[in-house]
Every structure is written in C-alpha cells, then in structure tokens.
Short mmCIF file of C-alpha atoms in Angstrom, two decimals:
data_model
loop_
_atom_site.label_atom_id
_atom_site.label_comp_id
_atom_site.label_asym_id
_atom_site.label_seq_id
_atom_site.Cartn_x
_atom_site.Cartn_y
_atom_site.Cartn_z
CA MET S 1 -12.21 44.53 -66.79
CA PHE S 2 -9.87 41.69 -65.84
CA SER S 3 -10.92 38.20 -64.94
CA LEU S 4 -10.87 37.42 -61.24
CA GLY S 5 -8.47 34.53 -61.77
CA SER S 6 -5.96 36.68 -63.72
CA TRP S 7 -4.45 38.34 -60.65
CA LEU S 8 -4.59 35.32 -58.32
CA PRO S 9 -1.54 33.04 -57.86
CA ALA S 10 -1.24 30.23 -60.39
CA TRP S 11 -1.85 27.39 -57.95
CA PRO S 12 -2.92 24.02 -59.41
CA GLY S 13 -5.63 23.61 -56.78
CA LEU S 14 -7.01 27.05 -57.58
CA ALA S 15 -7.42 26.17 -61.26
CA TRP S 16 -9.19 22.95 -60.27
CA GLY S 17 -11.48 24.94 -58.00
CA TRP S 18 -12.47 27.32 -60.81
CA ALA S 19 -13.21 24.35 -63.07
CA LEU S 20 -15.40 22.81 -60.36
CA LEU S 21 -17.23 26.11 -59.87
CA ASP S 22 -17.91 26.35 -63.61
CA ALA S 23 -19.20 22.77 -63.64
CA LEU S 24 -21.52 23.47 -60.70
CA LEU S 25 -22.87 26.60 -62.39
CA ARG S 26 -23.51 24.72 -65.64
CA GLY S 27 -25.24 21.98 -63.67
CA LEU S 28 -27.37 24.56 -61.87
CA VAL S 29 -28.53 26.10 -65.15
CA GLY S 30 -29.42 22.65 -66.49
CA ALA S 31 -31.28 21.74 -63.29
CA CYS S 32 -33.23 25.01 -63.42
CA ALA S 33 -34.19 24.33 -67.05
CA THR S 34 -35.54 20.93 -66.00
CA SER S 35 -37.43 22.54 -63.11
CA VAL S 36 -39.09 25.06 -65.44
CA LEU S 37 -40.12 22.25 -67.79
CA CYS S 38 -41.70 20.20 -65.01
CA SER S 39 -43.47 23.20 -63.45
CA LEU S 40 -45.10 24.23 -66.73
CA LEU S 41 -46.15 20.66 -67.49
CA ARG S 42 -47.55 20.39 -63.99
CA VAL S 43 -49.69 23.44 -64.67
CA TYR S 44 -50.93 22.05 -67.98
CA LEU S 45 -51.67 18.53 -66.70
CA TYR S 46 -53.41 19.86 -63.59
CA ILE S 47 -55.80 21.90 -65.73
CA GLN S 48 -56.43 18.94 -68.03
CA CYS S 49 -57.18 16.63 -65.11
CA LEU S 50 -59.43 19.27 -63.56
CA ASN S 51 -61.52 19.36 -66.74
CA ASP S 52 -61.92 15.56 -66.73
CA PRO S 53 -64.00 14.15 -63.83
CA ALA S 54 -62.52 10.67 -64.38
CA ARG S 55 -59.05 11.95 -63.50
CA ARG S 56 -59.80 13.72 -60.23
CA ASP S 57 -57.47 11.35 -58.35
CA LEU S 58 -54.56 12.41 -60.55
CA GLN S 59 -55.55 16.05 -60.09
CA ALA S 60 -55.26 15.66 -56.32
CA ALA S 61 -51.89 13.92 -56.66
CA ILE S 62 -50.52 16.61 -58.99
CA GLY S 63 -51.77 19.39 -56.72
CA ALA S 64 -50.26 17.89 -53.54
CA ARG S 65 -47.81 20.29 -51.90
CA ARG S 66 -44.21 19.15 -51.55
CA ARG S 67 -42.31 22.23 -50.45
CA ALA S 68 -38.98 20.53 -49.78
CA LEU S 69 -38.98 18.32 -52.87
CA GLU S 70 -38.34 20.99 -55.50
CA PRO S 71 -35.19 22.48 -53.85
CA LEU S 72 -33.94 18.95 -53.16
CA HIS S 73 -34.50 17.99 -56.79
CA VAL S 74 -32.61 21.02 -58.09
CA LEU S 75 -29.76 20.44 -55.62
CA LEU S 76 -29.31 16.75 -56.45
CA LEU S 77 -29.66 17.27 -60.19
CA THR S 78 -27.11 20.11 -60.06
CA GLY S 79 -24.60 17.79 -58.39
CA VAL S 80 -25.18 14.98 -60.89
CA LEU S 81 -24.94 17.28 -63.94
CA ALA S 82 -21.78 18.87 -62.53
CA LEU S 83 -20.10 15.48 -62.06
CA VAL S 84 -21.13 13.99 -65.41
CA GLY S 85 -18.39 14.66 -67.94
CA SER S 86 -19.04 16.53 -71.16
CA ARG S 87 -18.32 13.40 -73.22
CA VAL S 88 -21.05 11.27 -71.61
CA ALA S 89 -23.45 14.23 -71.44
CA ALA S 90 -22.96 14.71 -75.19
CA LEU S 91 -23.73 11.03 -75.81
CA VAL S 92 -26.91 11.25 -73.72
CA VAL S 93 -28.06 14.30 -75.71
CA LEU S 94 -27.42 12.64 -79.08
CA GLU S 95 -29.16 9.43 -78.01
CA PHE S 96 -32.27 11.25 -76.84
CA SER S 97 -32.40 13.40 -79.97
CA LEU S 98 -32.36 10.30 -82.18
CA ARG S 99 -34.99 8.63 -80.01
CA ALA S 100 -37.20 11.74 -80.06
CA VAL S 101 -37.06 11.98 -83.85
CA SER S 102 -37.95 8.29 -84.14
CA THR S 103 -40.86 8.66 -81.71
CA LEU S 104 -42.26 11.72 -83.48
CA LEU S 105 -42.05 9.99 -86.86
CA SER S 106 -43.93 6.97 -85.50
CA LEU S 107 -46.80 9.08 -84.18
CA GLY S 108 -49.85 9.80 -86.26
CA LYS S 109 -50.19 13.03 -88.17
CA GLY S 110 -51.27 15.90 -85.94
CA THR S 111 -50.62 14.03 -82.67
CA HIS S 112 -47.97 14.93 -80.13
CA SER S 113 -46.52 13.15 -77.14
CA ILE S 114 -46.76 14.91 -73.79
CA GLN S 115 -44.92 12.00 -72.21
CA LEU S 116 -41.89 12.65 -74.41
CA LEU S 117 -41.59 16.12 -72.89
CA LEU S 118 -41.27 14.57 -69.44
CA LEU S 119 -38.84 11.87 -70.54
CA CYS S 120 -36.37 14.49 -71.77
CA GLN S 121 -35.70 15.98 -68.32
CA PHE S 122 -32.19 14.66 -67.72
CA SER S 123 -31.29 14.91 -71.40
CA LEU S 124 -32.34 18.57 -71.34
CA GLY S 125 -30.06 19.20 -68.36
CA CYS S 126 -27.18 17.49 -70.16
CA GLY S 127 -27.95 19.48 -73.31
CA VAL S 128 -27.89 22.82 -71.51
CA SER S 129 -24.64 21.88 -69.79
CA CYS S 130 -23.06 20.81 -73.11
CA GLY S 131 -24.25 23.95 -74.85
CA LEU S 132 -22.81 26.24 -72.18
CA SER S 133 -19.55 24.30 -72.09
CA PHE S 134 -19.14 24.66 -75.86
CA LEU S 135 -20.30 28.28 -76.19
CA LEU S 136 -18.17 29.55 -73.29
CA GLU S 137 -15.06 27.49 -74.06
CA GLY S 138 -12.07 29.83 -74.00
CA ALA S 139 -14.18 32.86 -73.01
CA PRO S 140 -12.15 35.36 -70.89
CA HIS S 141 -15.06 35.92 -68.50
CA GLY S 142 -16.73 32.52 -68.69
CA THR S 143 -17.34 32.25 -64.95
CA TYR S 144 -19.10 35.61 -64.82
CA ASN S 145 -21.27 34.59 -67.77
CA LEU S 146 -22.18 31.36 -65.99
CA VAL S 147 -23.08 33.27 -62.82
CA LEU S 148 -25.38 35.52 -64.84
CA ALA S 149 -26.92 32.52 -66.62
CA ALA S 150 -27.45 30.71 -63.31
CA GLY S 151 -29.12 33.78 -61.82
CA LEU S 152 -31.52 34.16 -64.74
CA ALA S 153 -32.26 30.42 -64.81
CA GLY S 154 -32.92 30.41 -61.07
CA LEU S 155 -35.28 33.36 -61.41
CA LEU S 156 -37.24 31.58 -64.14
CA ALA S 157 -37.37 28.38 -62.10
CA VAL S 158 -38.68 30.19 -59.01
CA HIS S 159 -41.41 31.99 -60.95
CA ALA S 160 -42.43 28.80 -62.77
CA HIS S 161 -42.63 26.96 -59.44
CA ARG S 162 -44.77 29.76 -57.97
CA LEU S 163 -47.05 29.57 -61.01
CA ALA S 164 -47.48 25.84 -60.46
CA LEU S 165 -48.27 26.34 -56.76
CA HIS S 166 -50.75 29.12 -57.56
CA THR S 167 -52.46 26.98 -60.20
CA CYS S 168 -52.73 23.87 -58.03
CA THR S 169 -54.03 25.91 -55.08
CA LEU S 170 -56.30 28.60 -56.52
CA TYR S 171 -56.98 27.89 -60.20
CA GLU S 172 -60.24 26.03 -59.60
CA LEU S 173 -61.61 28.91 -57.51
CA HIS S 174 -60.24 31.75 -59.63
CA SER S 175 -61.34 30.24 -62.95
CA ARG S 176 -64.92 30.16 -61.68
CA ALA S 177 -64.84 33.62 -60.09
CA ARG S 178 -63.00 35.07 -63.13
CA TYR S 179 -61.08 37.76 -61.28
CA CYS S 180 -57.47 36.50 -61.35
CA GLY S 181 -55.50 37.58 -64.41
CA VAL S 182 -53.06 34.67 -64.26
CA CYS S 183 -55.82 32.06 -63.99
CA MET S 184 -57.84 33.74 -66.73
CA LEU S 185 -54.77 33.61 -69.00
CA LEU S 186 -54.37 29.90 -68.26
CA LEU S 187 -58.08 29.37 -68.86
CA THR S 188 -57.90 30.87 -72.33
CA SER S 189 -54.36 29.96 -73.40
CA GLY S 190 -53.32 27.06 -71.15
CA HIS S 191 -53.78 24.54 -73.96
CA GLY S 192 -50.82 26.14 -75.77
CA VAL S 193 -48.27 25.25 -73.08
CA PRO S 194 -47.11 21.99 -74.78
CA ARG S 195 -46.68 23.77 -78.11
CA LEU S 196 -44.57 26.47 -76.43
CA LEU S 197 -42.43 23.84 -74.69
CA ARG S 198 -41.92 21.88 -77.91
CA LYS S 199 -40.62 24.97 -79.71
CA ALA S 200 -38.29 25.85 -76.83
CA LEU S 201 -37.00 22.28 -76.58
CA LEU S 202 -36.43 22.13 -80.33
CA VAL S 203 -34.12 25.14 -80.16
CA ALA S 204 -32.38 23.83 -77.03
CA PHE S 205 -31.67 20.39 -78.50
CA VAL S 206 -30.52 21.73 -81.88
CA VAL S 207 -27.89 23.82 -80.09
CA ALA S 208 -27.09 20.93 -77.75
CA ASP S 209 -26.63 18.46 -80.63
CA LEU S 210 -24.22 20.76 -82.45
CA ALA S 211 -22.29 21.32 -79.23
CA ALA S 212 -22.27 17.59 -78.45
CA VAL S 213 -20.78 16.67 -81.85
CA ALA S 214 -18.12 19.38 -81.48
CA LEU S 215 -17.23 18.31 -77.92
CA ILE S 216 -16.84 14.67 -78.94
CA ASN S 217 -14.82 15.40 -82.09
CA ARG S 218 -12.31 17.59 -80.26
CA ASP S 219 -10.85 14.48 -78.56
CA PHE S 220 -9.82 12.88 -81.87
CA LEU S 221 -6.49 13.62 -83.49
CA SER S 222 -7.33 12.09 -86.87
CA THR S 223 -10.27 11.12 -89.04
CA ALA S 224 -9.53 7.43 -88.52
CA GLU S 225 -9.97 7.76 -84.75
CA ALA S 226 -13.27 9.57 -85.26
CA VAL S 227 -14.53 6.85 -87.61
CA ARG S 228 -13.58 4.13 -85.11
CA PHE S 229 -15.70 5.90 -82.50
CA TRP S 230 -18.70 7.04 -84.55
CA THR S 231 -19.25 3.76 -86.41
CA PRO S 232 -20.03 1.58 -83.35
CA LEU S 233 -21.86 4.50 -81.78
CA THR S 234 -24.20 4.81 -84.76
CA ILE S 235 -24.86 1.06 -84.81
CA CYS S 236 -25.50 1.00 -81.06
CA TYR S 237 -27.90 3.95 -81.19
CA THR S 238 -29.81 2.47 -84.14
CA LEU S 239 -30.28 -0.86 -82.36
CA LEU S 240 -31.35 0.92 -79.17
CA VAL S 241 -33.97 2.99 -80.98
CA VAL S 242 -35.39 -0.06 -82.79
CA TYR S 243 -35.53 -2.07 -79.57
CA MET S 244 -37.18 0.70 -77.57
CA GLN S 245 -39.80 1.31 -80.24
CA GLU S 246 -40.80 -2.36 -80.07
CA GLU S 247 -40.87 -2.27 -76.27
CA GLN S 248 -43.14 0.77 -76.26
CA ARG S 249 -45.61 -0.97 -78.57
CA GLN S 250 -45.72 -4.13 -76.46
CA SER S 251 -45.70 -2.66 -72.95
CA ALA S 252 -47.23 0.36 -71.29
CA GLY S 253 -47.14 1.95 -67.89
CA GLY S 254 -44.47 3.42 -65.68
CA ARG S 255 -42.35 0.27 -65.67
CA ALA S 256 -41.65 0.63 -69.40
CA ALA S 257 -39.99 4.02 -68.83
CA PHE S 258 -37.61 2.57 -66.24
CA GLN S 259 -36.83 -0.41 -68.48
CA THR S 260 -36.01 1.99 -71.30
CA VAL S 261 -33.55 3.89 -69.09
CA LEU S 262 -31.80 0.69 -68.04
CA VAL S 263 -31.52 -0.53 -71.64
CA ARG S 264 -30.21 2.83 -72.88
CA MET S 265 -27.59 3.20 -70.16
CA GLY S 266 -26.64 -0.46 -70.52
CA GLY S 267 -26.03 0.03 -74.24
CA LEU S 268 -23.90 3.13 -73.61
CA PHE S 269 -22.01 1.25 -70.88
CA ILE S 270 -21.10 -1.60 -73.22
CA LEU S 271 -20.15 0.85 -75.98
CA LEU S 272 -17.86 2.89 -73.73
CA LEU S 273 -16.21 -0.26 -72.41
CA THR S 274 -14.78 -0.72 -75.90
CA VAL S 275 -14.19 2.83 -77.17
CA GLY S 276 -14.40 5.00 -74.05
CA ARG S 277 -12.30 5.87 -71.02
CA TRP S 278 -12.49 4.62 -67.47
CA THR S 279 -13.94 7.92 -66.29
CA ASP S 280 -16.78 7.53 -68.80
CA ILE S 281 -17.90 4.37 -66.99
CA LEU S 282 -18.33 6.31 -63.75
CA HIS S 283 -20.20 9.05 -65.58
CA ILE S 284 -22.59 6.46 -67.06
CA PHE S 285 -23.57 5.35 -63.55
CA LEU S 286 -24.09 8.97 -62.53
CA SER S 287 -26.28 9.50 -65.59
CA LEU S 288 -28.31 6.43 -64.67
CA LEU S 289 -28.90 7.87 -61.19
CA GLY S 290 -29.94 11.21 -62.69
CA GLU S 291 -32.38 9.59 -65.11
CA LEU S 292 -33.96 7.43 -62.40
CA TRP S 293 -34.27 10.37 -60.03
CA CYS S 294 -36.05 12.48 -62.67
CA LEU S 295 -38.46 9.62 -63.46
CA LEU S 296 -39.22 8.96 -59.79
CA ARG S 297 -39.92 12.63 -59.14
CA ALA S 298 -42.24 12.91 -62.16
CA GLY S 299 -44.14 9.66 -61.55
CA VAL S 300 -47.55 11.30 -61.16
CA LEU S 301 -46.96 13.59 -64.13
CA LEU S 302 -45.96 10.60 -66.27
CA ALA S 303 -49.19 8.80 -65.39
CA ALA S 304 -51.23 11.88 -66.28
CA SER S 305 -49.29 12.41 -69.52
CA ARG S 306 -49.90 8.81 -70.62
CA GLN S 307 -53.63 9.29 -70.18
CA GLN S 308 -53.46 12.61 -72.00
CA ASP S 309 -51.55 11.06 -74.93
CA PHE S 310 -54.06 8.20 -75.07
CA ALA S 311 -56.96 10.65 -75.15
CA GLN S 312 -55.33 12.70 -77.94
CA GLN S 313 -54.59 9.63 -80.08
CA HIS S 314 -58.16 8.35 -79.83
CA GLN S 315 -59.90 11.70 -80.09
CA PRO S 316 -60.35 11.66 -83.91
CA THR S 317 -61.93 8.18 -83.86
CA SER S 318 -64.23 8.68 -80.86
#
C-alpha cells in the first residue's frame, strides 16, 4: 500500500499542507486526551461534592450543562497545539515533569494532589503531541496513523464526555434507586478514578519526556552546542521550581495558579531570548494562551480539587 502523497506531484505547497495536516491531527489527539482527563475528574469531583453537604454549591457548578463549551475547548486547544512548535512543546513537558516530581516529593506520605492532575492539562496535550511527533518521525504512513489515533482519541473523548453528563444529570437519582449499572460502578469504584489517572499520566509523561529530550537534541550538531543549551535550561528550571514551591506555600486560591503560569512562561521567554529562535518566542505566547484557556475552563474543578486536597491532607489529624 503506497502513501497518498507518493503519487501526487512534488509541489512545495503540497508538502507544507501535509505537514499542517499532521500538526492538526497531533493537536487533535492532544486536545482529546485533555478532554478525557477533565471529564473523568469532573465525574470524580462531582461525586465527592455530592457526598459532602458543605460543597453543594460546587456540586451545582460542576453539574451545570455547557453543551457548546466542550467542542469549543477541543477546537481551540487543537489549534494552539498544532501551532506550537515541537521545541517549545518539549520544553513545556520537561518543565511540568520537573515541577510534578518536586510537588509529589513535598507532599506528605500517602497523600496525593488532585489539583496537580488539573494543572497538567496543557502539558499533557504538548506531551502527546511530542510523543506522536517522535514516534511517527519518518514513518511511511504517518498521516494514516495519525488519522487512526485521532479517531480513537475522539471516540474516547466523546464517551468520557457522555459519562460526565450522565453522572452530573442522573447519578444522584440512580445511586439511590440502584438500578443503573454505570452509576453503581461509580458508586463502588469511583474513588479509584484519581489512581487510574495518575498511572495513565505517568506512562504518558515518561514517553513524552523521552521524546522531548530526543526532539531537542536533534537540533544540535555537537556536544558543545547541547551543553550551551542544557546548562541555562537546567538552572532556569531549578529556579522556577524553587520559586513556585515557595509561592504555593505562601498563597492559595485560583490566583496562585495563574501567577504560576505567568512566571513559568516568563522564565521560558527569557531563556529562549538568549538560546532560542525567533519562532520560539511566538510559540511561547501561544503556549501562554493555551495554559490560560485550560485554567479558565477548569476554574470550578480547580476550586473543588483544592478543597479535596485540603480534606485529604487533614484527614489523618482530624
């Protein structure tokens, strides 16, 4: 079976069009992965708020129907991920991985952060895009593989969104009547959703980190060039992680998440001004828009996750 582009004329614009199509498909897979993550966390946080009478206002906010918001989110995030270059996407993935490891090490033994799962939305999209770009590089049928991956990712995203709508609409009734199989499964095993997501994200970010390092190193012709890039990058990331850990201890609330995004992107912007390219500067601004859009969309979920993390951290002492 020959590739579709093998028998078409070798026009420069045609090659650019295939590259744009591949970028859009990779962005779509990343956006669908983010959508699945948010839908499953919405299901989990809705059930947790339903079981706590003090959080009924958050339950109503999580369960509010926004039919047009989910397709709009996937569409906008697909465009942003398609336009962000592989170099900046790789830097975003590596920065989040370092920050996640630092956050997990600072937590108490046996405690987990639900909020961290929400803060990784854009980084997850970048990681999936980087992983696909690296795994399918040079593949003879890469576009067909991306179409298949986009179809499967879209199917998962649709079913996860339907599960969230079903839970927010009928879970309270069905869990009492005990006749819906889906709601009964959530009633007995819904507490395991964060653990399932953590395992899936661990695999996704391990692959994404390996792909990110390979994508960055392919631009260097010698070891000296790589050292000149990785040395300031390591120093910048270390300072960012230390600063953000202090900020999280001193401040709380939704404003701290937005401040963290601005500081992170500002640090990457200054770094790429010295060792990057002019296109990387544009991609940093696109990444900033993607991060802010993901945080704005998940505002209610972030508030519920902060309360859930607070309850988990104080559960042993109460």
